[in-house]
Short mmCIF file of C-alpha atoms and ligand atoms in Angstrom, two decimals:
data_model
loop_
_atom_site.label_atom_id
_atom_site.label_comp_id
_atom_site.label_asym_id
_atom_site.label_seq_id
_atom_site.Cartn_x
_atom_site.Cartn_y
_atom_site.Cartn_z
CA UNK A 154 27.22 10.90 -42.72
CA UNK A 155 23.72 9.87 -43.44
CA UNK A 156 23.62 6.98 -41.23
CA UNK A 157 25.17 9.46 -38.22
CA UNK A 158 22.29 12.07 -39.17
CA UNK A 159 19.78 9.14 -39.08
CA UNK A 160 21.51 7.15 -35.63
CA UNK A 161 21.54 10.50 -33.87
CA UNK A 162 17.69 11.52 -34.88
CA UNK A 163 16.55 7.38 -33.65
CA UNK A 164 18.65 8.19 -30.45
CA UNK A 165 16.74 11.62 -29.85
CA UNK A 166 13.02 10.34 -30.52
CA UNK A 167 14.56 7.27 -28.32
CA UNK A 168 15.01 9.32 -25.75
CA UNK A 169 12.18 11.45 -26.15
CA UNK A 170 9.98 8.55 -25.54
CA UNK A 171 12.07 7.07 -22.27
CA UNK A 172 11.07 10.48 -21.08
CA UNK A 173 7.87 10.64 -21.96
CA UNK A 174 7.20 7.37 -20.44
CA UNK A 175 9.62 7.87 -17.05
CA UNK A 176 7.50 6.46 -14.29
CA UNK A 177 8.52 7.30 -10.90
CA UNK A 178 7.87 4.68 -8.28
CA UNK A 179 6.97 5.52 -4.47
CA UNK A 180 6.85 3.25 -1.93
CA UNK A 181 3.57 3.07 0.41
CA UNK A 182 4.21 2.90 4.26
CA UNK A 183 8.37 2.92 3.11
CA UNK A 184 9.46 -0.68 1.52
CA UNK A 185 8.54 -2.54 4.68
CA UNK A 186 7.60 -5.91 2.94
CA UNK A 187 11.14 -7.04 3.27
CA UNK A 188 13.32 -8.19 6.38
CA UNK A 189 13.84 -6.32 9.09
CA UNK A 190 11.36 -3.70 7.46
CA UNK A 191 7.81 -2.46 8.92
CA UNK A 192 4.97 -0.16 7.78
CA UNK A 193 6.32 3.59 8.32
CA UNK A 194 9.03 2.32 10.28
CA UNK A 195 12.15 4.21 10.01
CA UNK A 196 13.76 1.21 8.39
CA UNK A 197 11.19 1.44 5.66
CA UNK A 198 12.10 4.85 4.85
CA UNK A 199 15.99 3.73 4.89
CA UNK A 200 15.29 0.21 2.64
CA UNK A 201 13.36 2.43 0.21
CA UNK A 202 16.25 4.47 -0.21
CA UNK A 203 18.17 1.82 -0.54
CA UNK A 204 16.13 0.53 -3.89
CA UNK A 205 16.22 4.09 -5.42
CA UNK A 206 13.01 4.88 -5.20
CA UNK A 207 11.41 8.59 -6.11
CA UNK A 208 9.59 8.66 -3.18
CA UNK A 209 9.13 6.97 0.33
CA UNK A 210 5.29 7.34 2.05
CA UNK A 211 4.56 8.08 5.27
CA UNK A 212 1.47 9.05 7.42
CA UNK A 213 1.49 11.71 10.13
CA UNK A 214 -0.74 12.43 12.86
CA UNK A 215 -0.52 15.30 15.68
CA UNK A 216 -0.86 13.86 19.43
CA UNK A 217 -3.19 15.60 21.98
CA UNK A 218 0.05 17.44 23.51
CA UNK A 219 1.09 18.41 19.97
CA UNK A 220 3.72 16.38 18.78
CA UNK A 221 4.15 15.02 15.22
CA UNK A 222 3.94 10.94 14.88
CA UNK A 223 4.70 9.00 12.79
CA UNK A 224 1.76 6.24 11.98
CA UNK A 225 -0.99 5.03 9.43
CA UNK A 226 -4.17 4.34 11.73
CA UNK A 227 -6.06 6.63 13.82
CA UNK A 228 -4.77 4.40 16.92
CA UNK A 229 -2.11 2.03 17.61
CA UNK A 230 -2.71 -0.63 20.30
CA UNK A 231 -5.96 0.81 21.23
CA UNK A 232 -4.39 4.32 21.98
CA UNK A 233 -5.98 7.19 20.06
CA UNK A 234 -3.33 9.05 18.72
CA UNK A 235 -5.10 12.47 18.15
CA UNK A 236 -6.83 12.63 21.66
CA UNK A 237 -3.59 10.39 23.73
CA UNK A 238 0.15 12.05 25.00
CA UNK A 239 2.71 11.50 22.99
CA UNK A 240 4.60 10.06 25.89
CA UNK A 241 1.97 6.78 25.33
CA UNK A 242 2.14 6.48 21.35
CA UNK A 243 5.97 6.69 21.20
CA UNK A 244 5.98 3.94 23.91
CA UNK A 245 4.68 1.32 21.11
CA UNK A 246 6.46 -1.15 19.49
CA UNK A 247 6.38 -1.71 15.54
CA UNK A 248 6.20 -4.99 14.01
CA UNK A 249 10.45 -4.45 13.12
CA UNK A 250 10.75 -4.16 16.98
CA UNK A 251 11.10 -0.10 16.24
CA UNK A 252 8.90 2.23 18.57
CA UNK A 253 7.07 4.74 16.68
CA UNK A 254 8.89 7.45 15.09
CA UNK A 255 8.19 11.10 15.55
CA UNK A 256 8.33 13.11 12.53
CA UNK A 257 11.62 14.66 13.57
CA UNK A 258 13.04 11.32 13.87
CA UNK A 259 12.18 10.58 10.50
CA UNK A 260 12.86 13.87 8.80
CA UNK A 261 16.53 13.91 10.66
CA UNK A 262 17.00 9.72 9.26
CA UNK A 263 16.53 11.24 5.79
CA UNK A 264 18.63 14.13 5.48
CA UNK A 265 21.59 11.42 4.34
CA UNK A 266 19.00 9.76 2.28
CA UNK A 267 18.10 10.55 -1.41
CA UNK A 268 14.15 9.35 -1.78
CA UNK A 269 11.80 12.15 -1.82
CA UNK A 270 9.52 12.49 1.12
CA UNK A 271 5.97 12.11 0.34
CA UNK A 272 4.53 12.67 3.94
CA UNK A 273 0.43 11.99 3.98
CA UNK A 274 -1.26 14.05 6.56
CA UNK A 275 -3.85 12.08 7.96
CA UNK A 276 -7.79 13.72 8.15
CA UNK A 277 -8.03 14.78 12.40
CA UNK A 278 -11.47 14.95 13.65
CA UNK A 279 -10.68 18.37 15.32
CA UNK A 280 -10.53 20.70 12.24
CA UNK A 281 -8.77 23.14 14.35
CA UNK A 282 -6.27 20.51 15.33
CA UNK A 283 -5.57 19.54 12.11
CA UNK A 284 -4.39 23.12 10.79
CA UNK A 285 -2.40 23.20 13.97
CA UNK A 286 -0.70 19.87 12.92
CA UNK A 287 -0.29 21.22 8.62
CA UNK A 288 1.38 24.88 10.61
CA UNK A 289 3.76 22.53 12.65
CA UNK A 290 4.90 19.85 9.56
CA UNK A 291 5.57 22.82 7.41
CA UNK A 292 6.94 24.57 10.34
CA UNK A 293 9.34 21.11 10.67
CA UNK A 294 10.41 20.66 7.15
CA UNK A 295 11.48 24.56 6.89
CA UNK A 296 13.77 24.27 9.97
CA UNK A 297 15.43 20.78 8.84
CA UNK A 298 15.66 22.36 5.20
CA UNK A 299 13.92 19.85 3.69
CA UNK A 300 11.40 21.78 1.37
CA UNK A 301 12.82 21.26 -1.49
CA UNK A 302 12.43 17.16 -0.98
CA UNK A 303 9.08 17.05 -0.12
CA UNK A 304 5.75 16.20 -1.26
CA UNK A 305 2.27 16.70 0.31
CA UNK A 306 -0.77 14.30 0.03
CA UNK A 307 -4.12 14.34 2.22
CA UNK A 308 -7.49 12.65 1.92
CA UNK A 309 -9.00 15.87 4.08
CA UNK A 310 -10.27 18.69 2.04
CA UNK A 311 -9.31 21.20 4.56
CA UNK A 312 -5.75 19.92 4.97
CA UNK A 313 -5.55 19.83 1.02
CA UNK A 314 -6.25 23.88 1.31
CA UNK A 315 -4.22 24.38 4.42
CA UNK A 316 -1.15 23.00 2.77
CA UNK A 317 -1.63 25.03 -0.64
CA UNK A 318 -1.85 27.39 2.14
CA UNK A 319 1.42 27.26 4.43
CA UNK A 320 3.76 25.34 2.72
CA UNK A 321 6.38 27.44 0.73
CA UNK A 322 4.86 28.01 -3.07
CA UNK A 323 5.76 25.38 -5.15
CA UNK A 324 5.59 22.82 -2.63
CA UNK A 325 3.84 19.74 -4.33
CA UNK A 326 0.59 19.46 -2.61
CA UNK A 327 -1.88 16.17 -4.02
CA UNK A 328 -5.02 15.05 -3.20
CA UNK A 329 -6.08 11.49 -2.19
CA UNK A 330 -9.72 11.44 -2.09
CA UNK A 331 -10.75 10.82 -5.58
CA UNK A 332 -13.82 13.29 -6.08
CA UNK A 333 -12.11 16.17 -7.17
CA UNK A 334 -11.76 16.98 -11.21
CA UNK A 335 -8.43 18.04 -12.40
CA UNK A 336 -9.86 21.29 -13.46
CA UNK A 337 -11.22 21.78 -9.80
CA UNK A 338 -7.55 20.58 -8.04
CA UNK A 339 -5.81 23.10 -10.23
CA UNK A 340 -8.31 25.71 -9.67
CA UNK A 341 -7.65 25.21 -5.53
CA UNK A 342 -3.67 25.24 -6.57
CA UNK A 343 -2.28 21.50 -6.07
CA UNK A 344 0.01 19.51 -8.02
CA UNK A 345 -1.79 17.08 -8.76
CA UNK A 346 -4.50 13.83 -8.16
CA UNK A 347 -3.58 10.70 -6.13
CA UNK A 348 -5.98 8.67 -6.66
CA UNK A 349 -6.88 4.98 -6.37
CA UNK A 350 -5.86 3.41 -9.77
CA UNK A 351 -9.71 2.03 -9.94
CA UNK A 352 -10.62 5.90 -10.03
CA UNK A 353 -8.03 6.20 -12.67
CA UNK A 354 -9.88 3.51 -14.52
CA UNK A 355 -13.55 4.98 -14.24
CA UNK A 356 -11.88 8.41 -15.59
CA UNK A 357 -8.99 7.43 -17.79
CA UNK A 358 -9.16 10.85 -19.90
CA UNK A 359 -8.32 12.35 -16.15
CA UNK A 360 -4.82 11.54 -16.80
CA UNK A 361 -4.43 13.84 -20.07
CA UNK A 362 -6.88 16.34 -18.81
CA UNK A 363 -3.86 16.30 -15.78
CA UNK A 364 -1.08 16.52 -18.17
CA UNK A 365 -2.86 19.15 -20.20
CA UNK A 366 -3.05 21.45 -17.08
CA UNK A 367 0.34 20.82 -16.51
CA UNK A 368 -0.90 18.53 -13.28
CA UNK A 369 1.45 15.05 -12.26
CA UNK A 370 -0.76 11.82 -11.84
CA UNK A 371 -0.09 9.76 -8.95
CA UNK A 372 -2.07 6.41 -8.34
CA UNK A 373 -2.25 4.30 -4.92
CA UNK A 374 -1.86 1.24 -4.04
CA UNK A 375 -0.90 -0.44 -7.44
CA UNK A 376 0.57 -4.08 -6.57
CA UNK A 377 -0.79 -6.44 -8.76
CA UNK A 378 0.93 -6.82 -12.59
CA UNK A 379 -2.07 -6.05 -14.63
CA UNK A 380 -2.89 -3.00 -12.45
CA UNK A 381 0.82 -1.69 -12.87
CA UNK A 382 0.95 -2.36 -16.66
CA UNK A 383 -2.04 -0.49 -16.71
CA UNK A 384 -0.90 2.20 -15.46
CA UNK A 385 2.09 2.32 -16.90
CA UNK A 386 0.21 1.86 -20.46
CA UNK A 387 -1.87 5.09 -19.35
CA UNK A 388 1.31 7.27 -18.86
CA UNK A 389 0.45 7.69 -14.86
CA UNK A 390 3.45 9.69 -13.65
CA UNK A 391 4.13 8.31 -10.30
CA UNK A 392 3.08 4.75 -9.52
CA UNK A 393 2.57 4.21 -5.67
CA UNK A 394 2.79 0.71 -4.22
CA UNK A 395 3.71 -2.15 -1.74
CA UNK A 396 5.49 -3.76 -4.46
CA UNK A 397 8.88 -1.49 -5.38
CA UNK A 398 11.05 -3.48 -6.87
CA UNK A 399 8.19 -5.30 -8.98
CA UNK A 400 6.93 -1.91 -10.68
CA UNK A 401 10.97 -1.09 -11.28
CA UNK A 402 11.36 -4.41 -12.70
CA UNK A 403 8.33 -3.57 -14.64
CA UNK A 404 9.69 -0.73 -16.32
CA UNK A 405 12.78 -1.73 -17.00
CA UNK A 406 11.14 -4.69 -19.15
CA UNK A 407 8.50 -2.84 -20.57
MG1 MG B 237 -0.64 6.88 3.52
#
């Protein structure tokens, strides 16, 4: 009887400590370093699904006529996405031989898909623009009913408010930029930091000040071993990277 006491107690704090210690792994641009793959490629989205990962990453911009791409520059074969039609961005060809998606494309794709959707906004020079294009993406997401699945990041300040802003409440909205406090992202209402893992590293108490404000920790791009043990070590909740099935590995063998 005492041994079952004692088994059952080990198996609690056991499990107690996988869950303290759950990682989640998102994968930057999709998993697109893998055949047939390609940075925010529609197949990226679908191969990081395939490798059960939390979370697939994707950047969005809003074209001149107002339609929502699906891209991680500011142009793509010398066309400037914010200020071109959308006509001439969806006309170019991705590395996979894919053209580039529009957001609906993508959102439709992963309504049979499990992977959460962490959709970057990208910072438009147009201020105006840009609320235009956080109005329309969380106009988008609503009608496809995929609220519940996704998660907001920026690098733009104002896009970081506008979200908070127009996305339902609740809706996990994190900031990318890196000069924010946790106190300060908490006090604006987001969900988090994203930061790079090197601003991690130059503020490791960040992390528990985070957890302590009941705030998740996400760090970008962590590929290299020693930079994914470390933040694995440092109890950063979401580890995002080009390298999926290395930080799953990873954890497994940690
Ligand atoms: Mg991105």
């Amino acid at each position: 009887m005492k041994k079952t006491i004692l088994l059952f107690a080990s198996l609690l704090l056991g499990s107690a400590a996988a869950l303290a210690q759950m990682t989640c792994v998102v994968a930057h641009r999709g998993y697109w370093d893998t055949e047939g793959s390609a940075q925010n490629s529609i197949r990226a989205l679908v191969k990081a699904d395939s490798i059960d990962c939390y979370g697939s990453e994707f950047d969005v911009w809003m074209t001149a006529d107002k339609k929502l791409v699906v891209n991680h520059d500011p142009d793509i074969n010398g066309i400037h996405i914010e200020t071109s039609k959308a006509r001439d961005v969806l006309a170019q060809v991705l590395q996979n031989g894919e053209t580039v998606p529009t957001l609906e494309q993508y959102l439709n794709r992963s309504l049979s898909l499990h992977t959460r959707l962490i959709l970057e906004l990208k910072p438009h020079t147009d201020k105006n623009h840009e609320e235009e294009a956080v109005k329309a993406v969380v106009k988008l997401v609503k009608d496809r009913g995929l609220e519940a699945n996704i998660e907001y990041i920026t690098f733009s300040r104002e896009a970081f408010a506008n979200l908070i802003k127009y996305a339902p409440k609740g809706t996990p909205v994190f900031f990318l930029n890196g000069d924010l406090t946790p106190r300060e992202i908490k006090a604006m209402g987001g969900a988090g930091i994203d930061y790079h893992f090197s601003v991690l590293k130059r503020n490791p108490w960040w992390i528990a000040e985070c957890h302590a404000l009941n705030l998740r920790v996400n760090a970008w791009t962590v590929n290299k071993p020693d930079d994914i043990k470390w933040c694995i070590d440092h109890q950063v909740d979401i580890i995002t990277t080009n390298a999926p099935k290395l930080v799953q590995q990873m954890l497994i063998e940690q």
